[in-house]
Each structure stands twice: as C-alpha cells, then as structure tokens.
PDB file of C-alpha atoms in Angstrom:
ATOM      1  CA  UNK A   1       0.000   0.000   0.000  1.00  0.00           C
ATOM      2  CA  UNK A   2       2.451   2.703   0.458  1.00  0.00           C
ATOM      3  CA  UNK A   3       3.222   1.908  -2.809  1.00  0.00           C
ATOM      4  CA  UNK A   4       0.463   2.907  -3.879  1.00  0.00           C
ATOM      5  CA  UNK A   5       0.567   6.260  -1.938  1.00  0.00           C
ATOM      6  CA  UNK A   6       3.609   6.958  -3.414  1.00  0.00           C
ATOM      7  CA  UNK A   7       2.450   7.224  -6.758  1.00  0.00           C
ATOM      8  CA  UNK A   8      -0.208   9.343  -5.333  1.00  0.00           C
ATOM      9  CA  UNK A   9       2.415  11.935  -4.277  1.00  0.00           C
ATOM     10  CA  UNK A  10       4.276  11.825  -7.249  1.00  0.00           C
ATOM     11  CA  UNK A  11       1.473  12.869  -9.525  1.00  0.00           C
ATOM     12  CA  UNK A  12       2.200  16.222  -8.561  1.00  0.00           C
ATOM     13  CA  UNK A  13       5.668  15.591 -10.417  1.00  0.00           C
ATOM     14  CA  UNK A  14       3.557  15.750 -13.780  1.00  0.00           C
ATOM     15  CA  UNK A  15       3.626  19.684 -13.269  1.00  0.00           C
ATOM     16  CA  UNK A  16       7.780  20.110 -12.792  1.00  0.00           C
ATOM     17  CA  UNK A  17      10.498  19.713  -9.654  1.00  0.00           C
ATOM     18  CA  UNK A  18       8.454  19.535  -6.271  1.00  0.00           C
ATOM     19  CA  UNK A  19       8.429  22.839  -3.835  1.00  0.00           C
ATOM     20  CA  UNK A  20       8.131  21.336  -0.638  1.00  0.00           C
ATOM     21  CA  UNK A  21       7.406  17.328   0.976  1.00  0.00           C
ATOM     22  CA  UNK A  22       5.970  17.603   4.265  1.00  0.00           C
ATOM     23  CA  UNK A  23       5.258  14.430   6.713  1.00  0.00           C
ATOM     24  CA  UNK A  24       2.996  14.845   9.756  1.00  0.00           C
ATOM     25  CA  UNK A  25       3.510  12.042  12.185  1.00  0.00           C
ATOM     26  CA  UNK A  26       1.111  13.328  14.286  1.00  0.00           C
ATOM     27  CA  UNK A  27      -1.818  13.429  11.499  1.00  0.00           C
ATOM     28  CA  UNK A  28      -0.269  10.504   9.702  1.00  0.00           C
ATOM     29  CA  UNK A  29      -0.534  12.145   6.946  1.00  0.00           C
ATOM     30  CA  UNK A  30       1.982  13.362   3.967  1.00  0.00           C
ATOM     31  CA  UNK A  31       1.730  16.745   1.596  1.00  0.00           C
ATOM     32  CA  UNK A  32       3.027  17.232  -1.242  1.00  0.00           C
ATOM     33  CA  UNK A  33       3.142  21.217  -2.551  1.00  0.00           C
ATOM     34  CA  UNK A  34       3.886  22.528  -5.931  1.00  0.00           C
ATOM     35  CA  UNK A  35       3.277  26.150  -7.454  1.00  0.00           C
ATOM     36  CA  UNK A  36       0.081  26.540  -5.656  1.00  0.00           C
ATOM     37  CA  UNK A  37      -1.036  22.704  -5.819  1.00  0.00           C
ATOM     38  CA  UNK A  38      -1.307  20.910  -2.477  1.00  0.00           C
ATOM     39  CA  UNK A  39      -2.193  17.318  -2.438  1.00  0.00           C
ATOM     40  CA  UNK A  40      -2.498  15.878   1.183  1.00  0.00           C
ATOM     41  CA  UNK A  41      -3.035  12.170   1.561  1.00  0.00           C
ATOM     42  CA  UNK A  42      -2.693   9.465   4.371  1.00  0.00           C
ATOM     43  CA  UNK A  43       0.540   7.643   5.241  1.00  0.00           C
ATOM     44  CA  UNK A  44      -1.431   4.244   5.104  1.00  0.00           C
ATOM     45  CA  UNK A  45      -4.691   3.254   2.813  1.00  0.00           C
ATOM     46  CA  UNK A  46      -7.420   1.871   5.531  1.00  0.00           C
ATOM     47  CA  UNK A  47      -8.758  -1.520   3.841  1.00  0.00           C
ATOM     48  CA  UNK A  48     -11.515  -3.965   4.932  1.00  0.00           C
ATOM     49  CA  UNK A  49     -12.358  -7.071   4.358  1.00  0.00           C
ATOM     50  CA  UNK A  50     -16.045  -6.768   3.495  1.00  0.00           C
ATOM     51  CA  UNK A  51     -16.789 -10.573   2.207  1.00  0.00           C
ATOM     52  CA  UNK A  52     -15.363 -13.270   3.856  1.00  0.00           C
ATOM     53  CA  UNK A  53     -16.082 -15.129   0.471  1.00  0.00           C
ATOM     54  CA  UNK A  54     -13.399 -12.842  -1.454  1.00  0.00           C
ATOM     55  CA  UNK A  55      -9.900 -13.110  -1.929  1.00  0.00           C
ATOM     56  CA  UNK A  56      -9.773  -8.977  -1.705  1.00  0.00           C
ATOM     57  CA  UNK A  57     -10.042  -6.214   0.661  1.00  0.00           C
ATOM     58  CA  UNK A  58     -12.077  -2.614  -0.285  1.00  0.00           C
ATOM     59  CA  UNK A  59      -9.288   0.175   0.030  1.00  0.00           C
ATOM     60  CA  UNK A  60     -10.326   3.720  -0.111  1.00  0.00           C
ATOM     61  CA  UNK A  61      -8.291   7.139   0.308  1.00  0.00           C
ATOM     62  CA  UNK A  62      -9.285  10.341   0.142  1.00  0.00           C
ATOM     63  CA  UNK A  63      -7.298  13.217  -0.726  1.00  0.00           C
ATOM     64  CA  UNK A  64      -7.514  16.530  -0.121  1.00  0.00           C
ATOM     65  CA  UNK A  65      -6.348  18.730  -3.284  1.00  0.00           C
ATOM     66  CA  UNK A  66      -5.810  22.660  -2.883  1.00  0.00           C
ATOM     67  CA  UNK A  67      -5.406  24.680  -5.835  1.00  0.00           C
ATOM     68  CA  UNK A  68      -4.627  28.245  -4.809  1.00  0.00           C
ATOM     69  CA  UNK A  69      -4.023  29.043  -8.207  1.00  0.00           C
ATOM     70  CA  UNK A  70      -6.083  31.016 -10.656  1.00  0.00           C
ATOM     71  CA  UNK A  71      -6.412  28.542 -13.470  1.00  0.00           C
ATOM     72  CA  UNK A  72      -7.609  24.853 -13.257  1.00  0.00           C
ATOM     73  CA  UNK A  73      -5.555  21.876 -12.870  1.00  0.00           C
ATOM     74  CA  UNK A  74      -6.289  18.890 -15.047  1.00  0.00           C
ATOM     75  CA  UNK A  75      -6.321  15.807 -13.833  1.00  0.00           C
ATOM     76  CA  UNK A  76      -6.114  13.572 -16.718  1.00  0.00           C
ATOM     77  CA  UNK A  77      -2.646  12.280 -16.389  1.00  0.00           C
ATOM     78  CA  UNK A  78      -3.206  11.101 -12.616  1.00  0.00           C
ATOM     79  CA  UNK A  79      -6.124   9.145 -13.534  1.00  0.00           C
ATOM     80  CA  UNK A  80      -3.632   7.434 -15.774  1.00  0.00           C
ATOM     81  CA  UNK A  81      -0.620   7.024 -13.228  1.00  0.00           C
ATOM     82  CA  UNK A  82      -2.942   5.741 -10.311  1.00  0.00           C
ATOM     83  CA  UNK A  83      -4.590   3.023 -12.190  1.00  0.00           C
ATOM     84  CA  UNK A  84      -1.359   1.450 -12.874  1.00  0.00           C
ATOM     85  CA  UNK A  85      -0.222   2.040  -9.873  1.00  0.00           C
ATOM     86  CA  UNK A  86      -3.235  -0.281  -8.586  1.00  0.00           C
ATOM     87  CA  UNK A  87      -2.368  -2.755 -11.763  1.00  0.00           C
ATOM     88  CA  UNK A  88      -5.302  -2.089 -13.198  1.00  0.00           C
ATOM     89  CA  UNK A  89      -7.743  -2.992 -10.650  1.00  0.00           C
ATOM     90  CA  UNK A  90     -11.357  -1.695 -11.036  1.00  0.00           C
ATOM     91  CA  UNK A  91     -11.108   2.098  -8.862  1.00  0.00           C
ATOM     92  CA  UNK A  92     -13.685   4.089  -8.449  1.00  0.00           C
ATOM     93  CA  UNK A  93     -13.177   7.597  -8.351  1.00  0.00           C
ATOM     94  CA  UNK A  94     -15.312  10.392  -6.604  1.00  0.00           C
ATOM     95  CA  UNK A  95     -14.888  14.048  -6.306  1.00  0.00           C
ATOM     96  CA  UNK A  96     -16.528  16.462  -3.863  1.00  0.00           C
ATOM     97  CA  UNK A  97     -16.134  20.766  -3.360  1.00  0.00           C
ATOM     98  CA  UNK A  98     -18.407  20.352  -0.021  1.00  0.00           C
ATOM     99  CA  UNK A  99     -17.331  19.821   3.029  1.00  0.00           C
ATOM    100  CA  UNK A 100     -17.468  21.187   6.937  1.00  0.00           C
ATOM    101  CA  UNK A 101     -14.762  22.314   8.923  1.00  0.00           C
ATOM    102  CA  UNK A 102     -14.530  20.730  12.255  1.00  0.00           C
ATOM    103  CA  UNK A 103     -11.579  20.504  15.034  1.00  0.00           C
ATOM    104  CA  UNK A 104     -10.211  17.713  16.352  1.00  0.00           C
ATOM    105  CA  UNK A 105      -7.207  16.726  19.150  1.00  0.00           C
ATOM    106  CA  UNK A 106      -4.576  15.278  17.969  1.00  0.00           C
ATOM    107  CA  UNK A 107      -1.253  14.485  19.719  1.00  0.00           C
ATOM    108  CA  UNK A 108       1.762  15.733  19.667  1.00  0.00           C
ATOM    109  CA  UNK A 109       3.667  12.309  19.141  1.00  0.00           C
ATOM    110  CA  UNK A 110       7.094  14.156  19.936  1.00  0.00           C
ATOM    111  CA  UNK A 111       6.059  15.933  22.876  1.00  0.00           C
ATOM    112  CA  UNK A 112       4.776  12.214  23.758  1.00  0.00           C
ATOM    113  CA  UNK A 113       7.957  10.760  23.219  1.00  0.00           C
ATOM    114  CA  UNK A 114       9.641  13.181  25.305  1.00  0.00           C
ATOM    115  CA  UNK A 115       7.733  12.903  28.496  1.00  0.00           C
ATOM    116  CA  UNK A 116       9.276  10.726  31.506  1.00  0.00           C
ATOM    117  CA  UNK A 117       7.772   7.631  32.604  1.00  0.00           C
ATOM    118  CA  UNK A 118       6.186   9.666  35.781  1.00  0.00           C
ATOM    119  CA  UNK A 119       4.861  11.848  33.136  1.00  0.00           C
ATOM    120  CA  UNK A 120       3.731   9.692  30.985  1.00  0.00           C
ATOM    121  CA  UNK A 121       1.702   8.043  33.285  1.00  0.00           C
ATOM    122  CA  UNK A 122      -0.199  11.489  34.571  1.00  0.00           C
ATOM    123  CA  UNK A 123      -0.681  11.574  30.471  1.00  0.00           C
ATOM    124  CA  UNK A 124      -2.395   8.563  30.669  1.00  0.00           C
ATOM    125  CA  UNK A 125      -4.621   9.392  33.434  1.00  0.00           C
ATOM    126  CA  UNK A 126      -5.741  13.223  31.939  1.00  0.00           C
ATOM    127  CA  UNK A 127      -4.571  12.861  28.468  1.00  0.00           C
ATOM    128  CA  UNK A 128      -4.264  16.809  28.172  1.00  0.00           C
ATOM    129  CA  UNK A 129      -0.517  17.760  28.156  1.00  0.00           C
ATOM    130  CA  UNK A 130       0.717  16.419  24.571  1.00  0.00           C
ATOM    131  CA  UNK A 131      -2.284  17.578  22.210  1.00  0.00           C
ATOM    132  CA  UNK A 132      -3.211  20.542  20.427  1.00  0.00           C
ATOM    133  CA  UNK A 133      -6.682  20.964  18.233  1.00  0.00           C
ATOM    134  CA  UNK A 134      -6.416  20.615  14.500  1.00  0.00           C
ATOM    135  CA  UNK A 135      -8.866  22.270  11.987  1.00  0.00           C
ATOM    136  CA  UNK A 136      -9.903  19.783   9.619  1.00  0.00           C
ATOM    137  CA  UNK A 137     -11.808  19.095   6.557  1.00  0.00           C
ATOM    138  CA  UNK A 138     -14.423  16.573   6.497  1.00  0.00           C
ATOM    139  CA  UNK A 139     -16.508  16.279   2.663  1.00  0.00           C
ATOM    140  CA  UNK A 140     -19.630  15.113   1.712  1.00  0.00           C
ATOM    141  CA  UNK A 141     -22.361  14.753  -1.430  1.00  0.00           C
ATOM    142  CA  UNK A 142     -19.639  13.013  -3.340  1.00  0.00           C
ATOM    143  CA  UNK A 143     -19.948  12.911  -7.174  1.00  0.00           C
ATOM    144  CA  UNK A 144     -18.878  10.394  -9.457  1.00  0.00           C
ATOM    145  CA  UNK A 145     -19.258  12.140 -13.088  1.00  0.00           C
ATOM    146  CA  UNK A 146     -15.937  12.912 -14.436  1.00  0.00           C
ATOM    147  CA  UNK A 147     -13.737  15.419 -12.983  1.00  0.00           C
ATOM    148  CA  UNK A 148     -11.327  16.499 -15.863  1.00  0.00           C
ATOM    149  CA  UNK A 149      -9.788  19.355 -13.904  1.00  0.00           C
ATOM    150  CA  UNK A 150      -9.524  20.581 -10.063  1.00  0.00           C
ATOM    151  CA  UNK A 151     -11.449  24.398 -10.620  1.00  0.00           C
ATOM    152  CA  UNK A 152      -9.031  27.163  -9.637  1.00  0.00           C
ATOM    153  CA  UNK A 153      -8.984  28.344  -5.864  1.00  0.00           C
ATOM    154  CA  UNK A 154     -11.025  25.236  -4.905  1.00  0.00           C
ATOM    155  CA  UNK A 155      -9.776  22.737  -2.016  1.00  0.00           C
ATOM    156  CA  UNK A 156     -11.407  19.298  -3.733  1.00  0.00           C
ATOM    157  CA  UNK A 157     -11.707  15.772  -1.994  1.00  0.00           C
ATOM    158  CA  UNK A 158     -11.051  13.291  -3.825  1.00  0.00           C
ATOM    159  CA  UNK A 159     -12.059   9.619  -3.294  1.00  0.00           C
ATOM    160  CA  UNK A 160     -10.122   6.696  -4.608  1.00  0.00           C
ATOM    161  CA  UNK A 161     -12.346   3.442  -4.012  1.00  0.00           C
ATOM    162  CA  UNK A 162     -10.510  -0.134  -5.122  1.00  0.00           C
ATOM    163  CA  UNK A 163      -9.796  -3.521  -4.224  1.00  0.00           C
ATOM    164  CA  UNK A 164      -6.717  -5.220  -3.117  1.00  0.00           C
ATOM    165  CA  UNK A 165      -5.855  -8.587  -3.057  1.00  0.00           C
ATOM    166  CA  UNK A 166      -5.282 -10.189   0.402  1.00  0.00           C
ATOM    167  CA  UNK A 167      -1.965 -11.932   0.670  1.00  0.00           C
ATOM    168  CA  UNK A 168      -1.345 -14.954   2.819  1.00  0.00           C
ATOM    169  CA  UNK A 169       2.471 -15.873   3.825  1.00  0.00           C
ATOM    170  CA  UNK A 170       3.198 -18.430   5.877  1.00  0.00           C
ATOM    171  CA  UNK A 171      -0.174 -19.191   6.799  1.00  0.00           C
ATOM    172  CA  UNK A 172      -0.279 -15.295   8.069  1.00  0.00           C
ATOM    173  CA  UNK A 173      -2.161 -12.461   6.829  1.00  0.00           C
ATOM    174  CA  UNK A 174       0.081  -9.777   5.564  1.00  0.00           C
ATOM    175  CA  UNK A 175      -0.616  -5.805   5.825  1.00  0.00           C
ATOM    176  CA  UNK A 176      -1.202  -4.764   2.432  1.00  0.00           C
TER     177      UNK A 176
END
C-alpha cells in the first residue's frame, strides 16, 4: 500500500520539480506542494475485508487537493498514473467541493515521546498535556461524473475506491 501512496504523491511531479514534501507524524498524513497545488493524503490506505467469500479487501483514500491558483488543474494524467499504480484494478473515483470544517485533538507524538515515565503516566490518566486541536476538513455529497480538472482556488476531496488482493504468507495475513 504505500506503494500505492507513493504514486499518489508523485502525480504532482507531472507539473515540474516539487516545492516542498511535508510528513505529519502526528496526522499521519503526507503533503506534497507545488506552485500553488497541495495534495495531502494518508501515510497508510485503511482496507476492509467486506466478504469473507473474497480473496480482496475494499481500500479507499481520500485526498484533499488545494489549488490556490487562478487557473484549473487537469487531472487527466493522474487518472492514468494511479490506475497502474493499482495494476489495473477496477477504482472508483469520486470528487466532492463540499465539506465542513470541524476541530479535532490530535497528539503531539514528539512531545509524547519526550515525556518521563512519571509523566507519561499522569498523560495517561488526563490525556491533556501532549495535544493541540487541529482544523480539519471533512466532505460530503460526493460525485462520481468525471472530474477532468480541479477548478481554480477550490480545495477538492477526492475519493479513490478499489480492491486489493489479500496476501497470505506463511499461513499469516500480511498488511497490504
């Protein structure tokens, strides 16, 4: 699966050299920025195992695009680069413009790391000291007709919807 994310990323290559790579531990999450283009995506795809009957697992992973710039991005080519990055498996892609802000605590996984084992164990008990609130983005009415371009000075979700296969080593289920 990461992979699969990295591909992802690198589809804001398709537009020249890449301005700045950012990874957030603490929102598990990794940005990619680019002339006014910022794709954010998750460090892992979240997959489940919907039939028990099937040899696959339903992935999905949505992305947050921002395009601060005055013209329209197009799209076209990372339609192109993520289905082979999937090898070719049926994805289903969904776009949406709404969303709702909410906030939400996250912690501070340095400032966690950092604490003494007295400390730590206060943290446990009040779980205030290490976190700090996070704005975040949170879309809905998703659309599934073609989205050729992101519109200029939009932030965009987009969902990414496909299966993977579930791989056995060993007799042991491996993270994929």
């Amino acid at each position: 699966m990461k992979k699969i994310l990295l591909w992802i990323l690198t589809l804001i290559l398709l537009l020249g050299s890449v301005s700045a790579i950012n990874i957030n531990e603490d929102l598990n999450t990794e940005t990619v920025s680019h002339h006014g283009i910022t794709i954010t995506a998750p460090n892992e795809i979240v997959c489940d195992w919907r039939d028990p009957e099937s040899d696959y697992k339903h992935c999905e992973v949505i992305l947050e695009i921002n395009n601060t710039n005055p013209i329209a991005f197009p799209l076209t080519k990372f339609k192109i680069l993520f289905r082979h990055a999937v090898k070719k498996n049926k994805v289903s892609i969904s776009y949406s413009t709404d969303y709702v802000l909410y906030t939400e605590p996250v912690l501070n996984i340095t400032c966690y790391r950092n604490l003494n084992e007295e400390e730590r164990l206060k943290y446990h008990e009040n779980k205030t000291k290490c976190y700090y609130n996070v704005t975040k983005k949170s879309f809905y009415n998703w659309k599934t007709d073609r989205i050729k371009k992101i519109p200029a000075e939009t932030v965009v979700g987009l969902k990414l919807e496909f299966e993977s296969p579930i791989l056995i080593e060993n007799g042991r289920y491996l993270k994929n």
